[in-house]
Coordinates of C-alpha atoms in Angstrom, one line a residue:
X1 CA -39.8 67.1 164.2
X2 CA -37.4 64.7 165.8
X3 CA -33.7 65.6 166.1
X4 CA -31.3 62.7 165.7
X5 CA -27.6 63.1 166.4
X6 CA -25.2 60.9 164.5
X7 CA -21.5 60.4 165.4
X8 CA -20.7 57.5 163.0
X9 CA -21.2 54.8 165.6
X10 CA -23.3 51.7 164.8
X11 CA -25.5 52.5 167.8
X12 CA -26.2 56.0 166.6
X13 CA -27.0 54.8 163.1
X14 CA -29.4 52.2 164.5
X15 CA -31.3 55.0 166.3
X16 CA -31.4 57.0 163.1
X17 CA -32.6 54.0 161.2
X18 CA -35.5 53.5 163.7
X19 CA -36.4 57.1 163.4
X20 CA -36.3 57.0 159.6
X21 CA -38.4 53.8 159.5
X22 CA -41.1 55.7 161.5
X23 CA -40.9 58.8 159.3
X24 CA -41.3 56.7 156.2
X25 CA -44.6 55.4 157.5
X26 CA -46.1 58.7 158.7
X27 CA -44.2 59.3 161.9
X28 CA -42.4 62.6 162.9
X29 CA -40.0 64.1 160.5
X30 CA -36.3 63.5 161.2
X31 CA -33.7 66.2 161.3
X32 CA -30.2 64.7 161.1
X33 CA -27.2 66.4 162.8
X34 CA -23.6 65.5 163.2
X35 CA -23.8 66.4 166.9
X36 CA -23.0 70.2 166.5
X37 CA -26.4 71.3 165.2
X38 CA -29.0 68.7 165.8
X39 CA -30.2 70.0 169.2
X40 CA -30.9 73.5 167.6
X41 CA -33.6 72.1 165.4
X42 CA -35.8 71.0 168.3
X43 CA -37.5 74.5 168.4
X44 CA -37.6 75.1 164.6
X45 CA -41.0 75.4 162.8
X46 CA -42.6 72.2 161.7
X47 CA -41.4 71.5 158.1
X48 CA -44.8 70.5 156.8
X49 CA -47.1 67.5 157.0
X50 CA -45.4 65.8 154.0
X51 CA -41.9 66.0 155.4
X52 CA -40.0 62.8 156.5
X53 CA -36.5 64.1 156.6
X54 CA -34.6 67.4 157.0
X55 CA -31.0 67.1 155.9
X56 CA -28.4 69.8 155.7
X57 CA -26.5 70.5 152.5
X58 CA -22.7 70.5 152.6
X59 CA -22.6 74.3 152.3
X60 CA -20.3 74.4 149.3
X61 CA -21.5 77.9 148.6
X62 CA -20.7 78.9 152.2
X63 CA -24.3 78.7 153.4
X64 CA -25.7 75.3 154.5
X65 CA -29.4 74.9 153.9
X66 CA -31.9 72.5 155.4
X67 CA -33.5 70.4 152.7
X68 CA -37.0 69.0 153.3
X69 CA -37.6 65.6 151.7
X70 CA -40.9 63.8 151.8
X71 CA -41.3 60.0 152.3
X72 CA -42.5 59.8 148.7
X73 CA -39.2 61.4 147.5
X74 CA -37.1 59.1 149.6
X75 CA -39.0 56.0 148.4
X76 CA -38.9 57.1 144.8
X77 CA -35.1 57.6 144.9
X78 CA -34.5 54.3 146.7
X79 CA -36.8 52.3 144.3
X80 CA -35.2 53.9 141.2
X81 CA -31.7 52.9 142.5
X82 CA -32.7 49.3 143.1
X83 CA -34.3 49.1 139.7
X84 CA -31.1 50.3 138.0
X85 CA -28.9 48.0 140.1
X86 CA -30.9 44.9 139.6
X87 CA -33.2 44.7 142.6
X88 CA -33.1 45.2 146.4
X89 CA -30.2 43.8 148.4
X90 CA -28.2 44.2 151.5
X91 CA -26.3 47.4 152.1
X92 CA -23.1 48.2 153.8
X93 CA -23.0 51.8 155.2
X94 CA -19.5 53.2 155.0
X95 CA -20.4 56.9 154.6
X96 CA -21.4 59.5 157.3
X97 CA -25.1 59.1 158.0
X98 CA -25.7 62.8 158.3
X99 CA -25.0 63.3 154.6
X100 CA -27.8 62.4 152.2
X101 CA -25.7 59.7 150.5
X102 CA -25.4 57.9 153.8
X103 CA -29.0 58.5 154.7
X104 CA -30.2 57.0 151.5
X105 CA -28.1 53.8 152.1
X106 CA -30.2 53.4 155.3
X107 CA -33.5 54.2 153.5
X108 CA -32.7 51.7 150.7
X109 CA -31.8 49.0 153.3
X110 CA -35.0 49.7 155.2
X111 CA -37.2 49.5 152.1
X112 CA -35.4 46.2 151.2
X113 CA -36.5 44.9 154.6
X114 CA -33.0 44.5 155.9
X115 CA -31.2 47.0 158.2
X116 CA -27.8 48.1 156.9
X117 CA -24.5 46.7 158.1
X118 CA -22.7 49.7 159.6
X119 CA -19.0 50.4 159.4
X120 CA -17.8 52.3 162.5
X121 CA -16.2 55.4 161.0
X122 CA -15.7 57.4 164.2
X123 CA -11.9 57.0 163.8
X124 CA -12.0 57.5 160.1
X125 CA -12.3 55.1 157.2
X126 CA -10.1 52.0 157.6
X127 CA -9.8 49.4 154.9
X128 CA -9.2 46.6 157.3
X129 CA -12.5 47.4 159.1
X130 CA -14.2 47.7 155.8
X131 CA -13.1 44.2 154.8
X132 CA -14.2 42.8 158.1
X133 CA -17.6 44.5 157.8
X134 CA -18.1 43.2 154.3
X135 CA -17.2 39.7 155.4
X136 CA -20.1 39.9 157.9
X137 CA -22.7 40.4 155.2
X138 CA -24.8 37.3 154.3
X139 CA -23.4 35.5 151.2
X140 CA -26.8 35.1 149.7
X141 CA -28.7 37.8 147.9
X142 CA -27.5 41.0 146.2
X143 CA -24.9 43.2 148.1
X144 CA -24.3 46.9 147.7
X145 CA -22.3 49.7 149.1
X146 CA -21.6 53.4 148.5
X147 CA -18.2 55.1 148.6
X148 CA -16.5 58.4 147.9
X149 CA -13.5 58.3 145.5
X150 CA -11.0 58.6 148.3
X151 CA -12.4 55.5 150.0
X152 CA -12.4 53.6 146.7
X153 CA -8.7 54.4 146.1
X154 CA -7.8 53.2 149.6
X155 CA -9.7 50.0 149.1
X156 CA -8.0 49.3 145.8
X157 CA -4.5 49.5 147.5
X158 CA -5.5 47.0 150.2
X159 CA -5.6 43.4 148.8
X160 CA -8.0 42.1 151.5
X161 CA -10.4 45.1 151.2
X162 CA -10.2 44.9 147.4
X163 CA -11.1 41.2 147.5
X164 CA -14.0 42.0 149.8
X165 CA -15.3 44.8 147.5
X166 CA -15.3 42.4 144.5
X167 CA -18.1 40.5 146.3
X168 CA -20.5 43.4 145.9
X169 CA -22.9 43.4 143.0
X170 CA -22.5 47.2 142.7
X171 CA -20.4 49.9 144.2
X172 CA -21.9 53.4 144.0
X173 CA -19.2 56.1 143.9
X174 CA -20.1 59.8 144.3
X175 CA -19.8 62.9 146.5
X176 CA -17.0 64.1 144.2
X177 CA -15.8 63.6 140.7
X178 CA -14.1 60.2 140.1
X179 CA -11.0 60.3 138.0
X180 CA -10.8 58.2 134.8
X181 CA -7.7 56.5 136.1
X182 CA -9.4 55.5 139.3
X183 CA -12.4 54.1 137.4
X184 CA -10.2 52.2 135.1
X185 CA -8.3 50.7 137.9
X186 CA -11.5 49.8 139.8
X187 CA -13.2 48.2 136.8
X188 CA -10.0 46.5 135.8
X189 CA -9.9 45.0 139.3
X190 CA -13.3 43.4 138.7
X191 CA -15.5 45.9 140.5
X192 CA -18.9 47.0 139.2
X193 CA -18.4 50.7 139.9
X194 CA -21.4 53.0 139.2
X195 CA -20.7 56.7 139.2
X196 CA -23.5 58.8 140.6
X197 CA -24.6 62.5 140.3
X198 CA -27.1 64.1 142.6
X199 CA -27.4 66.2 145.8
X200 CA -29.5 66.6 148.9
X201 CA -32.2 68.4 146.9
X202 CA -32.6 65.2 144.7
X203 CA -32.5 62.8 147.7
X204 CA -29.0 61.7 146.6
X205 CA -27.8 60.4 143.3
X206 CA -30.4 60.5 140.5
X207 CA -28.1 60.1 137.4
X208 CA -26.0 56.9 137.3
X209 CA -23.1 56.6 134.8
X210 CA -24.4 59.7 133.1
X211 CA -27.9 58.3 132.6
X212 CA -31.0 59.5 134.5
X213 CA -32.7 56.9 136.8
X214 CA -36.2 55.9 135.9
X215 CA -38.6 58.8 136.4
X216 CA -35.8 61.4 136.4
X217 CA -35.8 64.2 133.8
X218 CA -32.7 66.2 133.0
X219 CA -32.5 69.4 130.9
X220 CA -29.9 72.1 130.4
X221 CA -30.9 75.7 130.8
X222 CA -29.9 78.5 128.4
X223 CA -26.7 78.9 130.4
X224 CA -26.0 75.2 130.4
X225 CA -27.1 75.0 134.0
X226 CA -28.3 71.4 134.8
X227 CA -32.0 71.2 135.8
X228 CA -33.6 68.1 137.3
X229 CA -37.2 67.0 137.8
X230 CA -38.9 63.8 139.1
X231 CA -40.5 62.2 142.1
X232 CA -37.2 62.3 144.1
X233 CA -37.2 66.2 144.3
X234 CA -37.2 67.9 147.7
X235 CA -40.1 70.0 148.8
X236 CA -37.8 73.0 149.4
X237 CA -35.7 74.6 152.1
X238 CA -36.8 74.8 155.7
X239 CA -37.3 78.4 156.8
X240 CA -36.1 79.9 153.5
X241 CA -39.0 80.7 151.2
X242 CA -36.9 82.9 148.9
X243 CA -34.3 80.2 148.2
X244 CA -37.0 77.7 147.7
X245 CA -38.8 79.8 145.1
X246 CA -35.6 80.6 143.3
X247 CA -34.3 77.0 143.0
X248 CA -37.6 75.0 142.6
X249 CA -39.7 76.3 139.7
X250 CA -42.6 74.5 138.0
X251 CA -41.5 71.1 139.2
X252 CA -37.8 71.6 138.2
X253 CA -34.8 72.1 140.4
X254 CA -32.2 74.4 139.1
X255 CA -28.8 73.2 140.2
X256 CA -25.6 75.1 140.6
X257 CA -23.8 72.8 138.1
X258 CA -23.0 73.2 134.4
X259 CA -23.2 70.3 132.0
X260 CA -23.5 69.1 128.4
X261 CA -24.7 66.1 126.6
X262 CA -22.4 63.5 125.1
X263 CA -24.9 61.5 123.1
X264 CA -27.4 60.3 125.8
X265 CA -24.9 60.7 128.6
X266 CA -24.8 63.8 130.9
X267 CA -21.4 65.2 131.4
X268 CA -21.1 67.4 134.6
X269 CA -18.7 70.3 134.0
X270 CA -18.7 71.4 137.6
X271 CA -20.3 74.3 139.6
X272 CA -21.1 77.5 137.8
X273 CA -19.4 79.5 140.4
X274 CA -16.2 77.5 140.0
X275 CA -15.7 78.7 136.4
X276 CA -12.4 80.5 136.1
X277 CA -12.2 83.7 133.9
X278 CA -8.7 84.2 132.7
X279 CA -7.8 86.8 130.1
X280 CA -11.5 87.1 129.3
X281 CA -12.0 83.4 128.6
X282 CA -13.8 80.8 130.7
X283 CA -12.1 77.7 131.9
X284 CA -14.0 74.8 133.5
X285 CA -12.0 73.4 136.3
X286 CA -13.6 70.0 136.1
X287 CA -12.6 69.6 132.5
X288 CA -8.9 70.4 133.3
X289 CA -9.1 68.0 136.3
X290 CA -10.3 65.2 134.1
X291 CA -7.4 65.6 131.7
X292 CA -4.8 65.8 134.6
X293 CA -6.3 62.8 136.4
X294 CA -6.1 60.7 133.2
X295 CA -2.3 61.2 133.0
X296 CA 0.0 58.3 134.0
X297 CA 1.0 58.6 137.6
X298 CA -1.6 61.1 138.6
X299 CA -4.1 60.0 141.3
X300 CA -6.1 63.2 141.8
X301 CA -6.2 66.8 140.8
X302 CA -8.0 70.0 141.9
X303 CA -8.0 73.1 139.7
X304 CA -8.9 76.5 140.9
X305 CA -8.5 80.2 140.0
X306 CA -6.4 82.6 142.0
X307 CA -6.5 86.4 141.6
X308 CA -4.0 88.0 139.2
X309 CA -3.6 91.6 138.2
X310 CA -2.9 90.9 134.5
X311 CA -5.2 88.0 133.8
X312 CA -7.9 88.5 136.3
X313 CA -7.5 84.9 137.5
X314 CA -4.7 82.3 136.9
X315 CA -5.5 78.7 136.4
X316 CA -3.6 76.7 139.1
X317 CA -3.7 73.1 140.2
X318 CA -3.0 70.9 143.1
X319 CA -2.0 67.4 142.0
X320 CA -1.6 64.1 143.9
X321 CA 0.8 61.7 142.3
X322 CA 1.6 58.0 142.8
X323 CA 5.3 58.5 142.9
X324 CA 6.7 62.0 143.9
X325 CA 10.1 61.1 142.4
X326 CA 8.7 61.2 138.9
X327 CA 6.4 64.1 139.0
X328 CA 8.8 66.9 137.9
X329 CA 9.6 65.6 134.4
X330 CA 5.9 64.7 134.0
X331 CA 4.7 68.3 134.4
X332 CA 5.5 69.1 130.8
X333 CA 3.5 66.1 129.7
X334 CA 0.6 67.3 131.9
X335 CA 0.6 70.7 130.3
X336 CA 0.8 69.3 126.8
X337 CA -2.2 67.0 127.4
X338 CA -4.3 69.9 128.7
X339 CA -3.2 72.2 125.8
X340 CA -4.0 69.5 123.2
X341 CA -7.5 68.7 124.6
X342 CA -8.7 72.1 126.0
X343 CA -6.5 74.8 124.5
X344 CA -3.6 76.9 125.9
X345 CA -5.7 79.0 128.2
X346 CA -6.7 76.0 130.3
X347 CA -3.1 75.0 131.0
X348 CA -2.4 75.5 134.8
X349 CA 0.2 78.3 135.3
X350 CA 1.1 76.9 138.7
X351 CA 1.1 73.3 139.9
X352 CA 1.8 72.1 143.4
X353 CA 2.2 68.4 144.1
X354 CA 0.5 67.5 147.5
X355 CA 0.3 64.4 149.5
X356 CA -3.5 64.6 149.6
X357 CA -6.1 67.1 148.5
X358 CA -7.9 68.9 151.4
X359 CA -11.4 67.7 151.6
X360 CA -14.7 68.8 153.1
X361 CA -18.1 67.3 153.5
X362 CA -18.4 63.7 152.1
X363 CA -15.1 63.6 150.2
X364 CA -15.4 66.8 148.1
X365 CA -12.2 68.7 147.4
X366 CA -12.0 71.9 149.5
X367 CA -11.5 74.4 146.7
X368 CA -11.1 77.3 149.0
X369 CA -8.3 75.6 150.8
X370 CA -6.6 74.7 147.6
X371 CA -6.9 78.3 146.4
X372 CA -5.3 79.5 149.6
X373 CA -2.5 77.0 149.2
X374 CA -1.8 78.0 145.6
X375 CA -2.1 81.7 146.1
X376 CA 1.5 81.5 147.2
X377 CA 4.2 81.8 144.5
X378 CA 5.3 78.3 143.5
X379 CA 7.4 76.9 140.8
X380 CA 6.1 76.1 137.3

C-alpha cells in the first residue's frame, strides 16, 4: 500500500492523481493522509487485493475509520455521477483531496481522460483564486466542480466568482446540509446546483437531489435508518472486522443517518445520535435547522441538545444572520415558524447569533463545539 500525503497544493494533488491512476488499473492501493497520519500506514497490513484506495472518515462519532474502496467501486461512483450530470467533463478541484469528495473529483477527472484543474487551498478557500482557476478551464466541453455550502455562499457574494461559477454545467454541493435559502439564492443566480448525499463508505455522493444514482438502492430500516446498496459500496474498514461486519450486511451498508421518503425523494433527517430527547420526546436537529435556515435573514443554523435537569436535554441553536442589527426582533418569528411546522417541543430554548458556525472536516458543523458554546446561559 502506498501512502500519499496531501497538503492542498497542486503539486501534491498531481502526485495523488498519478498514484490513483495507477491504483485504478491494478497498481498498489493508495492511502491518503493530510500529512499527520499518512506515514503511519506504511506498516499497516495489506488491505486486500481488490483495494485501490484507503480513505479516512471524518470521525464524526469521535473515531475515524479507514475505509477500503475497490477500483470497481470508485469507477461505478464516477460513472454514475457523469451519467446523472450529462456526461464526462473537466473538473475543478476546490475541496481537500484527503476527503472522499475531493478524491472522487480526481477519479472522475481521470476517468474522463483529463486531469483536474486544482485550486490551491493551502491558505484556505479564496473566491478570487476560484474565479481565476475557473477561467483557466477550457471553454469547450462540459465543466464541473464540487463545493461545500460555506464555499458556495462565499462565491455567491463575490460577483467575479459568481460569474465564473455560472459557466459550470453542474455544481455539486455536499459535505453538510445546504440551507433552502442558499439553494434558492444559488439557483436564482443561474447556477445548476445539485445537492449530494453520501459518505466515504459509498465512495462519496450516491443520492443527488434526493434521488439515487443509477445502480444505487436505498431503503429505510425499521428505525428509519438509511441503508444503501450498489456497486459503489466500500469493501469494509481496514483492520476493524467487527465494525465491518456490523455496518456491511448482505450487500447493504447501514448508515448512521435517519431519513424518510417524500414521494420518490429521500429526505435526510440527520444522524441518529444527533437526535435530541427533551421531555421524553424526540427532536430531529436537521428538521429544526431547515426551518430556521429558511427564515428571512438567516444564513445558517446548527441545532443541538444540551443537558438539563428538568427536561433531560434542551433544544438550543446557533444561528448565522445576514444582518446582526435585525436579528433580535426576528427571534420571535423564528420560534413561531418552528412551532408552526414542527410543534412547540422543537422550538429552541436558547439561541445565540454567531458570526460563523464552527466547522470540522469538509465543511460540516462542529456540533460538539456548538454544544459547548450553548451550554452557557444565554438570552432567549
